[in-house]
CSV table of C-alpha atoms in Angstrom, one decimal:
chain,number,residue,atom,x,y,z
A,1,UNK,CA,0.0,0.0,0.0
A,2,UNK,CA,1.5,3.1,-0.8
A,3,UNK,CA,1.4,6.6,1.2
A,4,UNK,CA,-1.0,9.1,-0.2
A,5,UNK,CA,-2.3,10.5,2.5
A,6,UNK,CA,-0.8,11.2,5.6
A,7,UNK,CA,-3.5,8.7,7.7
A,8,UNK,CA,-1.6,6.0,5.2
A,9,UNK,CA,1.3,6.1,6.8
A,10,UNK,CA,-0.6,5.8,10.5
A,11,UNK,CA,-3.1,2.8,9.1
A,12,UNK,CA,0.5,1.3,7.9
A,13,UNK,CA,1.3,1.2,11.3
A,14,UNK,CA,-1.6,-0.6,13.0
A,15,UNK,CA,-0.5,-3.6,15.4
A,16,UNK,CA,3.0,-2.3,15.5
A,17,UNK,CA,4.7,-0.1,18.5
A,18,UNK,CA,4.9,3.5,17.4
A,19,UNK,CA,6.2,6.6,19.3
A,20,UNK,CA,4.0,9.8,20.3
A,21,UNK,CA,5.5,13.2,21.5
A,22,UNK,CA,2.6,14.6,23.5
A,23,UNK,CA,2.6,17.9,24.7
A,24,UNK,CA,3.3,18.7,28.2
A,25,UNK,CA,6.9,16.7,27.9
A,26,UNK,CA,5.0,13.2,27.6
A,27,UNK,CA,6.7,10.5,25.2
A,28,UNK,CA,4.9,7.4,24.7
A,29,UNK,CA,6.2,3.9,22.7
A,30,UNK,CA,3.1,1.6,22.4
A,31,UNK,CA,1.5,-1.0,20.3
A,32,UNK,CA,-1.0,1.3,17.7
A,33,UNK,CA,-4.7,-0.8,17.9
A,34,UNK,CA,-6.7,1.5,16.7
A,35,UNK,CA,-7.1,5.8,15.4
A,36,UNK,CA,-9.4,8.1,13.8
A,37,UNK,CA,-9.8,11.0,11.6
A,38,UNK,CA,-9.1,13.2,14.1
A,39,UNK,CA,-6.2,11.0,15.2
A,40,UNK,CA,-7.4,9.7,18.2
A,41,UNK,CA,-5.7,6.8,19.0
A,42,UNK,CA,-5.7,3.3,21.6
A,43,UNK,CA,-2.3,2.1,22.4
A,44,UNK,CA,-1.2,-1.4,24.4
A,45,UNK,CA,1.4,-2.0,26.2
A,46,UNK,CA,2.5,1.5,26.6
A,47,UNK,CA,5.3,3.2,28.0
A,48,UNK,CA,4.9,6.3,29.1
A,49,UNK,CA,7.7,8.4,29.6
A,50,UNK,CA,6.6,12.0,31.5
A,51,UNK,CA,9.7,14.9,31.6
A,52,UNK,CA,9.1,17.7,33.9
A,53,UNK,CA,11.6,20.5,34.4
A,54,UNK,CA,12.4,22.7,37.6
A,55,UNK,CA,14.3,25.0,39.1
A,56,UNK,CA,16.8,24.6,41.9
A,57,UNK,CA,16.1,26.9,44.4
A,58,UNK,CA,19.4,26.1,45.8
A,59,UNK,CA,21.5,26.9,42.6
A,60,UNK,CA,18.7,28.3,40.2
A,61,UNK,CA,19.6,25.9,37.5
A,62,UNK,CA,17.3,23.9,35.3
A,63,UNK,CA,16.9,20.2,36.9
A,64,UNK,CA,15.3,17.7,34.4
A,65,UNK,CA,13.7,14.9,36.2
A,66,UNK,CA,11.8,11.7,34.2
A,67,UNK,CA,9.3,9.5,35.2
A,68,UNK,CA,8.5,6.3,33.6
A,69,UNK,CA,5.3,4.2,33.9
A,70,UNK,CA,3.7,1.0,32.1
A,71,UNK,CA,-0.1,0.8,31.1
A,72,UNK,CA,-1.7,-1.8,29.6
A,73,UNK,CA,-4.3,0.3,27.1
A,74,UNK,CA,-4.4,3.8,26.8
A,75,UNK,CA,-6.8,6.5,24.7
A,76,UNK,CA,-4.4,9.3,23.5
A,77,UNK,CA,-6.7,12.4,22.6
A,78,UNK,CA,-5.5,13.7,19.0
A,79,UNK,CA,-5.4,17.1,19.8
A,80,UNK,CA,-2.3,16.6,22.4
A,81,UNK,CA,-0.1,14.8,19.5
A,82,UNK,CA,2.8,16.3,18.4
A,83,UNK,CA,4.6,13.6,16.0
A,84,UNK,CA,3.8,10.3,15.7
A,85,UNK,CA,6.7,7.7,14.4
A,86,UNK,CA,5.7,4.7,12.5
A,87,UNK,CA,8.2,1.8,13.2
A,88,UNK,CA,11.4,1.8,10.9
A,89,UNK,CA,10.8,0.2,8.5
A,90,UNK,CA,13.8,-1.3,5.8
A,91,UNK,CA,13.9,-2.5,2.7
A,92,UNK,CA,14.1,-6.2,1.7
């Protein structure tokens, strides 16, 4: 199937484990089960990687902390999506 529009690439994608950039500093890497037009979409087996940054009163410099966190199914509301990467993908 080729890629004409850019849902194509998405529907390509179904049943395989994607990555997300959400906004707020969220990353997640799940198994893509389903989407929608507005690119709504259900993920398994996620991993949900949340950055938040603050400042160090102490030294008032920029501390980066992550959290990380494993959920089983999760809706991911379109309108927080930033990128979505399809798998890699190499010729054979």
């Amino acid at each position: 199937m080729a890629v004409e529009q850019p849902l194509d690439l998405i529907r390509l994608s179904l049943d395989e484990r994607i990555y997300v950039k959400c906004r707020n500093g969220r990353d997640l890497r799940g198994r893509l089960h389903a989407f929608d037009q507005h690119v709504n979409l259900v993920l398994g087996d996620v991993e949900e990687t949340i950055t938040t940054v603050a400042i160090d009163p102490q030294t008032e410099e920029e501390v980066a902390k992550t959290t990380t966190r494993k959920v089983e199914m999760l809706f991911v509301r379109g309108d927080v999506i930033i990128l979505i990467s399809p798998p890699l993908r190499t010729s054979s």
